[in-house]
Amino acid sequence: MKIIHCDNVLTPAGWKTNQEVGIGDDGTIAHAGSRKSIADIKVDLLLPAPVNLHSHTFQRAMAGLTETRGPSETDSFWTWRKLMYRFLDRLNPDHIEAIAALAFVEMLEAGFGSVAEFHYLHHAAGGQTYDKLSELSDRIVAAAEATGIGLTLLPVFYEFGGCDRRPLDGGQLRFFNGIDRYEKLHAEASATIARSFGDYRIGIAPHSLRAADSEGLSDLLHLRGGGPMHMHIAEQVAEVDEVKAHLGARPVEWLLANHEVDEDWCLIHCTQMTGEETARLARSQAVAGLCPITESSLGDGIFDGVNFFAAAGRAGVGSDSNIHISLFDELKTLEYSQRLRDRSRAALATTEKSTGRALFDAVVSGGAQAAKRNCGGVEVGKLADFIGVTTDNHHVGHLRDDSVLDGLIFGGIGSGCITDVWSAGRHVVSGGRHTERDGIVAAYRGVLSEIGAVA
C-alpha cells in the first residue's frame, strides 16, 4: 500500500488536517485517517480529481486555427464546424493517437483524473472503413493507457445529417454508422476496453437528435449494458429550431417526453433551455454536461446554472473542443457567465458553501455519475483519483478550507499549484509535469508538422 501524507484533505465529511491516505494495489483507497504510517509521498493539500466528462481530443490540434473571420458576415458555430470537417480529413490513426495522448497529458496536469471521450471519428477520409471497425476507438484507448488517465470511452452513433434524415456527406462521412455496423464497432471497442486497465469503462453516445432518430435511440438502449448514455442536446438556437420543426417540440422537451431519461444519462451543453425544461432536467437526475470554455468559444449560450442547481440538478464539466484545457478555468467561466447574465456575485454559492466549494463538489459528484466511474471522493473503496496541491506560495498559502478552492479557481493560478495527480492510484503527474510529457509532446509536434495548418 502506498501512503500519502497531507496537511489538509477534502473528504465527503469536510476538511480534515494531518491525514494519511493509503492506495491499494487495485487502485482504490484502502485506508484514510490520521497519520500513523511512514509516508511514500507528502502533499500540502489533497483533493479528489474530477472527471472530464466531455472531450473530442482530436480538436486539440485545431487550437489557434479558427479565430479569423470567414467570408460570411457573421462567423458562428456552423462556420466553425465546416472548418473542423476540413481539418479532420487530414488525420490518420497515428495522428489521432498522438493528439489524444497530448490532450490526455494536459488534462491530467490540469487536475482531471479521468475523461469521458465522446469519440465520433470512426473511419478514414471519405468514410472508408478500416480493417477493424474499432481501429480509431482502439487508438483512443492506447493513448489513454500511455498516459495513465482514467477512461470512459463513448463511441458515437451518427447516422443522419439532420432531422430530415438526410445522408451524411463530406467530412461527416468519417462519423457514419447504421445501427448494425455501430453494434459491431461497439462490440469490438468493448473487447479492447475489457483487455485494458480495470477502471476503464464504455458507454453509448448518440450524437444528437439531428444525427440519431427516435428509432435509432431506442435501438441503442439494449447496448448500454450498465454503461452511461451521453448525448449532445440543445446547444444552438438553430438546432432547437430544426428539432422543433421536425419533431414538434424543443430538444430537451421532446427527449424527456419520449425516453426514460434518468441518472444513467448525461446531456451535453443544455445551453438552450426554457425554465420548465431546466426544472424537469434537474428532476430527472440526469447529469448536465457543461463545457463553459467551449460554449463561450463557440457562442453557444449560457446554461442556467442558478435555477438548475437550486432545483438540486446534477452537473459536471468537460473540455469539449480542448481549445484550452483547465479544470479551474472551466469552473470560473461557468460562475462568471452566471454573474454576467444576472449582474450578480457568488451566483452558485450556497449558505453552507463558498462559490468554489459548491462548484468543485458539484463537478466531482456529477462527473463520477456521468462516467459511471467509482470515484468522486477521498473515502475508502473509491478509486484513488487525486490532485496534490502546493500551498507553499503567496497565492493560496494564507487561505484555509473553502477559501483555498476559491483562490485556486478565481485567483488565476490554480493549475500552477498542482504538483501531483493520481488516476486509479497511477501516479501520473509529479512536480507539476506528466511523467511521459517529453516523449508525448515530441510525437505531437511531429503530427503538427505533418498535417500543417487547415486551409
CSV table of C-alpha atoms in Angstrom, one decimal, residues 244 248-258 277 280:
chain,number,residue,atom,x,y,z
A,244,LYS,CA,-39.0,21.7,-33.1
A,248,GLY,CA,-42.9,19.2,-32.8
A,249,ALA,CA,-41.1,20.0,-29.5
A,250,ARG,CA,-37.8,21.5,-28.3
A,251,PRO,CA,-34.9,19.0,-27.9
A,252,VAL,CA,-34.9,18.7,-24.1
A,253,GLU,CA,-38.7,18.8,-24.0
A,254,TRP,CA,-39.0,16.1,-26.7
A,255,LEU,CA,-36.3,13.8,-25.2
A,256,LEU,CA,-37.8,13.9,-21.6
A,257,ALA,CA,-41.3,13.2,-23.0
A,258,ASN,CA,-40.2,10.3,-25.3
A,277,GLU,CA,-37.0,22.3,-19.2
A,280,ARG,CA,-37.6,18.9,-15.5
